[in-house]
C-alpha cells in the first residue's frame, strides 16, 4: 500500500517523541516542540523587536513608522553595505547560546538560529539574493572544525529559499583577535584580510549578496567582507547577524 511507508514513518516519529520528548535548546527543560526555548529561557533571550537601525539592526527608541531610521554610529561611520538586521542582542541567554554554538560544539543551535535569522532578515531579503557567510582563516577553521557563520548562513538560506555559497569569501591572511581593540584598531586589523574566492567571482557579479555572521560589534569584519563583494562586482550587499552588541547591552 502506498500509504504504509508514511504511516510507518509517522509511527516511528511518535515513538521517538515518547522516548525523547522535546527539550529546551538552552536549559534542557521540556518544551512543546523540538528546537525551541522553554518559557523561562525565552524571557531571558533578548530578541530584537520594534524599531531598529536600517543599516546595522540595533534597536532604536520610538515607533516604527515605515521609514528607514539610523543609529548614531551608522550616521557617522561609512558602512559599505546597504541594509542590516540582527536577531538578538548579545547578552543574557543570547550570549550564552552564541558562545555554545561557537565554542561548545552545539551545532544543533544552528537550526533554530536560522529561523530567527530568517524572521529578522525578512524586511531586507530580496529575490535572487546570494547568501554567504563571513569566512574563517583556514588555520582557525582547521582547529575549530567548522565555521559557525557558515552553519547559520546555510540554515537561513534554506529557510528563505535562497542560493547559498559557503565558500564565496576567504580570509587572505590570519588576523589577530578583535578583543581589546578600539574601533579604529578593529578596522585596521581587518583591512585587506577578506577576499572573494578566485573561483567564485562569477557568483557575485550583478547580484545582491547577503552576508551572515554570528555577532556584530563594530562592524569591521562585515565591512571588510562587504568591500570584497562590491569589489568583485556585487550589485549590493546587506548583512544579518545572529546577535548584535548594543551600547546599552
Short mmCIF file of C-alpha atoms in Angstrom, two decimals:
data_model
loop_
_atom_site.label_atom_id
_atom_site.label_comp_id
_atom_site.label_asym_id
_atom_site.label_seq_id
_atom_site.Cartn_x
_atom_site.Cartn_y
_atom_site.Cartn_z
CA UNK A 1 0.00 0.00 0.00
CA UNK A 2 1.24 3.48 -0.88
CA UNK A 3 0.24 4.91 2.49
CA UNK A 4 2.04 2.27 4.55
CA UNK A 5 5.54 3.84 4.45
CA UNK A 6 4.07 7.18 5.53
CA UNK A 7 2.17 5.54 8.38
CA UNK A 8 5.31 3.70 9.42
CA UNK A 9 7.33 6.94 9.46
CA UNK A 10 4.62 8.64 11.49
CA UNK A 11 4.58 5.77 13.95
CA UNK A 12 8.36 5.85 14.33
CA UNK A 13 8.27 9.60 14.91
CA UNK A 14 5.65 9.20 17.63
CA UNK A 15 7.70 6.52 19.36
CA UNK A 16 10.80 8.70 19.20
CA UNK A 17 8.89 11.63 20.70
CA UNK A 18 7.80 9.40 23.58
CA UNK A 19 11.34 8.15 24.13
CA UNK A 20 13.00 11.53 23.54
CA UNK A 21 10.49 14.30 24.32
CA UNK A 22 11.28 17.83 23.07
CA UNK A 23 13.69 19.77 25.27
CA UNK A 24 14.65 23.41 25.53
CA UNK A 25 17.74 24.05 23.40
CA UNK A 26 19.15 26.22 26.16
CA UNK A 27 18.45 24.51 29.51
CA UNK A 28 17.06 21.09 28.61
CA UNK A 29 13.66 21.56 30.25
CA UNK A 30 10.61 20.07 28.47
CA UNK A 31 9.13 22.10 25.62
CA UNK A 32 6.13 21.81 23.32
CA UNK A 33 8.17 21.40 20.13
CA UNK A 34 11.65 20.41 19.03
CA UNK A 35 14.38 23.02 18.72
CA UNK A 36 12.53 25.55 20.87
CA UNK A 37 13.01 27.50 24.08
CA UNK A 38 11.11 26.94 27.29
CA UNK A 39 9.15 29.88 28.70
CA UNK A 40 11.84 30.86 31.20
CA UNK A 41 14.66 30.83 28.62
CA UNK A 42 12.50 32.68 26.10
CA UNK A 43 12.02 35.50 28.60
CA UNK A 44 15.78 35.62 29.19
CA UNK A 45 16.59 35.77 25.48
CA UNK A 46 16.65 39.37 24.18
CA UNK A 47 15.16 39.15 20.70
CA UNK A 48 15.40 42.35 18.68
CA UNK A 49 11.94 43.77 18.06
CA UNK A 50 10.37 47.11 17.20
CA UNK A 51 12.18 49.99 15.55
CA UNK A 52 15.77 49.22 14.51
CA UNK A 53 18.57 50.92 12.61
CA UNK A 54 18.06 50.01 8.97
CA UNK A 55 21.81 49.63 8.42
CA UNK A 56 23.01 47.61 11.41
CA UNK A 57 19.88 46.33 13.15
CA UNK A 58 20.48 47.84 16.58
CA UNK A 59 17.28 48.78 18.45
CA UNK A 60 16.19 52.41 18.38
CA UNK A 61 13.78 54.33 20.59
CA UNK A 62 10.39 55.23 19.16
CA UNK A 63 7.82 53.57 16.97
CA UNK A 64 8.34 52.02 13.55
CA UNK A 65 6.62 54.41 11.13
CA UNK A 66 7.64 52.55 7.99
CA UNK A 67 10.65 54.67 7.04
CA UNK A 68 14.35 53.94 7.36
CA UNK A 69 15.95 55.16 10.59
CA UNK A 70 19.63 55.05 11.50
CA UNK A 71 21.63 54.88 14.73
CA UNK A 72 24.32 57.42 15.61
CA UNK A 73 27.12 55.05 14.57
CA UNK A 74 25.65 54.42 11.13
CA UNK A 75 25.19 58.16 10.62
CA UNK A 76 28.89 58.78 11.30
CA UNK A 77 30.63 55.60 10.07
CA UNK A 78 30.74 54.81 6.35
CA UNK A 79 29.16 51.38 6.02
CA UNK A 80 29.84 49.66 2.67
CA UNK A 81 26.65 47.61 2.95
CA UNK A 82 23.13 48.96 2.37
CA UNK A 83 20.88 47.35 4.99
CA UNK A 84 21.31 45.16 8.05
CA UNK A 85 19.42 43.27 10.71
CA UNK A 86 20.13 41.21 13.81
CA UNK A 87 18.02 38.61 15.57
CA UNK A 88 19.25 39.02 19.15
CA UNK A 89 21.08 41.35 21.47
CA UNK A 90 24.39 39.89 22.58
CA UNK A 91 23.66 39.49 26.27
CA UNK A 92 21.96 37.16 28.78
CA UNK A 93 20.77 33.90 27.26
CA UNK A 94 21.55 35.04 23.71
CA UNK A 95 25.23 35.41 24.59
CA UNK A 96 25.19 32.00 26.23
CA UNK A 97 23.77 30.35 23.10
CA UNK A 98 26.11 32.16 20.70
CA UNK A 99 29.12 31.02 22.74
CA UNK A 100 27.72 27.49 22.93
CA UNK A 101 27.44 27.38 19.13
CA UNK A 102 30.85 28.97 18.58
CA UNK A 103 32.96 27.21 21.20
CA UNK A 104 30.79 24.45 22.68
CA UNK A 105 30.11 22.34 19.58
CA UNK A 106 26.36 22.97 19.91
CA UNK A 107 25.79 22.63 16.19
CA UNK A 108 22.12 21.83 16.83
CA UNK A 109 21.60 25.50 17.67
CA UNK A 110 22.11 26.46 14.03
CA UNK A 111 18.66 25.16 13.08
CA UNK A 112 16.55 27.40 15.37
CA UNK A 113 19.03 30.24 14.87
CA UNK A 114 18.40 30.01 11.13
CA UNK A 115 14.69 30.56 11.73
CA UNK A 116 15.41 33.55 13.98
CA UNK A 117 17.71 35.00 11.32
CA UNK A 118 15.04 34.45 8.67
CA UNK A 119 12.46 36.38 10.69
CA UNK A 120 14.90 39.19 11.48
CA UNK A 121 16.13 39.49 7.88
CA UNK A 122 12.63 39.44 6.39
CA UNK A 123 12.49 43.17 5.55
CA UNK A 124 15.82 43.11 3.69
CA UNK A 125 15.52 39.82 1.78
CA UNK A 126 15.17 40.05 -1.99
CA UNK A 127 14.53 37.54 -4.74
CA UNK A 128 17.74 36.19 -6.22
CA UNK A 129 19.93 37.13 -3.26
CA UNK A 130 23.09 35.12 -2.74
CA UNK A 131 23.65 34.17 0.91
CA UNK A 132 27.24 33.80 2.12
CA UNK A 133 28.99 33.58 5.49
CA UNK A 134 31.84 35.64 6.84
CA UNK A 135 34.85 33.31 6.48
CA UNK A 136 37.37 31.93 8.95
CA UNK A 137 41.07 31.66 8.15
CA UNK A 138 41.91 28.07 7.22
CA UNK A 139 44.08 27.60 10.31
CA UNK A 140 41.24 28.63 12.60
CA UNK A 141 38.79 26.51 10.63
CA UNK A 142 41.11 23.51 10.95
CA UNK A 143 41.30 23.95 14.72
CA UNK A 144 37.57 24.60 15.23
CA UNK A 145 36.45 22.10 12.53
CA UNK A 146 33.51 24.25 11.43
CA UNK A 147 32.61 27.84 10.64
CA UNK A 148 29.65 28.82 12.81
CA UNK A 149 28.74 31.61 10.38
CA UNK A 150 28.51 29.07 7.55
CA UNK A 151 26.15 26.93 9.62
CA UNK A 152 23.97 29.97 10.20
CA UNK A 153 24.04 31.12 6.57
CA UNK A 154 23.11 27.63 5.36
CA UNK A 155 20.15 27.47 7.75
CA UNK A 156 18.99 30.96 6.75
CA UNK A 157 19.33 30.26 3.01
CA UNK A 158 17.33 27.07 3.41
CA UNK A 159 14.56 28.84 5.34
CA UNK A 160 14.43 31.70 2.82
CA UNK A 161 14.74 29.55 -0.31
CA UNK A 162 17.82 31.47 -1.48
CA UNK A 163 21.10 30.38 -3.08
CA UNK A 164 23.91 29.66 -0.64
CA UNK A 165 27.63 29.91 -1.34
CA UNK A 166 29.56 28.86 1.79
CA UNK A 167 32.99 29.49 0.24
CA UNK A 168 32.24 32.76 -1.54
CA UNK A 169 34.75 34.58 0.67
CA UNK A 170 38.17 33.61 2.01
CA UNK A 171 40.49 35.07 4.64
CA UNK A 172 43.62 36.02 2.73
CA UNK A 173 45.60 36.35 5.94
CA UNK A 174 45.12 35.38 9.54
CA UNK A 175 44.13 38.32 11.72
CA UNK A 176 44.65 38.73 15.43
CA UNK A 177 41.74 38.73 17.84
CA UNK A 178 39.48 41.76 17.76
CA UNK A 179 39.12 41.69 21.54
CA UNK A 180 40.71 44.61 23.32
CA UNK A 181 40.99 46.76 20.18
CA UNK A 182 39.24 50.08 19.79
CA UNK A 183 37.08 50.78 16.75
CA UNK A 184 39.94 52.07 14.60
CA UNK A 185 42.09 49.13 15.62
CA UNK A 186 39.37 46.67 14.66
CA UNK A 187 39.02 48.16 11.18
CA UNK A 188 42.80 48.31 10.68
CA UNK A 189 43.13 44.68 11.76
CA UNK A 190 40.72 43.54 9.02
CA UNK A 191 41.99 45.77 6.21
CA UNK A 192 42.54 43.63 3.12
CA UNK A 193 42.06 40.41 5.04
CA UNK A 194 38.95 39.14 3.24
CA UNK A 195 38.62 38.46 -0.48
CA UNK A 196 36.22 36.77 -2.85
CA UNK A 197 37.33 33.24 -3.69
CA UNK A 198 39.02 33.41 -7.14
CA UNK A 199 36.76 30.63 -8.44
CA UNK A 200 33.56 32.28 -7.13
CA UNK A 201 33.74 35.76 -8.64
CA UNK A 202 31.13 34.82 -11.24
CA UNK A 203 28.63 34.22 -8.42
CA UNK A 204 28.78 37.86 -7.28
CA UNK A 205 28.66 39.89 -10.48
CA UNK A 206 25.44 41.89 -10.67
CA UNK A 207 23.85 40.13 -7.69
CA UNK A 208 22.58 41.22 -4.31
CA UNK A 209 24.63 39.49 -1.60
CA UNK A 210 23.50 38.82 1.96
CA UNK A 211 26.39 38.33 4.38
CA UNK A 212 25.84 36.33 7.57
CA UNK A 213 27.89 36.41 10.78
CA UNK A 214 27.35 35.32 14.36
CA UNK A 215 28.00 38.62 16.18
CA UNK A 216 28.41 42.24 15.13
CA UNK A 217 30.37 44.58 17.39
CA UNK A 218 31.99 47.44 15.47
CA UNK A 219 31.09 46.10 12.03
CA UNK A 220 34.73 45.90 10.91
CA UNK A 221 34.55 42.27 9.79
CA UNK A 222 31.32 42.78 7.89
CA UNK A 223 32.73 45.92 6.29
CA UNK A 224 35.79 44.04 5.03
CA UNK A 225 33.58 41.27 3.65
CA UNK A 226 31.18 43.74 2.02
CA UNK A 227 34.06 45.64 0.41
CA UNK A 228 35.33 42.38 -1.06
CA UNK A 229 31.92 41.54 -2.55
CA UNK A 230 31.46 45.00 -4.04
CA UNK A 231 34.98 44.90 -5.43
CA UNK A 232 34.08 41.64 -7.18
CA UNK A 233 31.05 43.20 -8.87
CA UNK A 234 28.17 42.62 -6.46
CA UNK A 235 25.22 44.91 -7.17
CA UNK A 236 24.59 45.44 -3.46
CA UNK A 237 25.42 43.94 -0.07
CA UNK A 238 23.22 43.55 3.00
CA UNK A 239 24.13 41.93 6.31
CA UNK A 240 22.43 39.93 9.04
CA UNK A 241 23.87 38.66 12.30
CA UNK A 242 22.57 36.31 14.92
CA UNK A 243 23.46 38.79 17.67
CA UNK A 244 24.31 42.47 17.92
CA UNK A 245 26.40 44.14 20.60
CA UNK A 246 24.39 47.24 21.50
CA UNK A 247 25.61 50.17 23.55
CA UNK A 248 23.03 49.56 26.24
CA UNK A 249 23.77 45.79 26.33
#
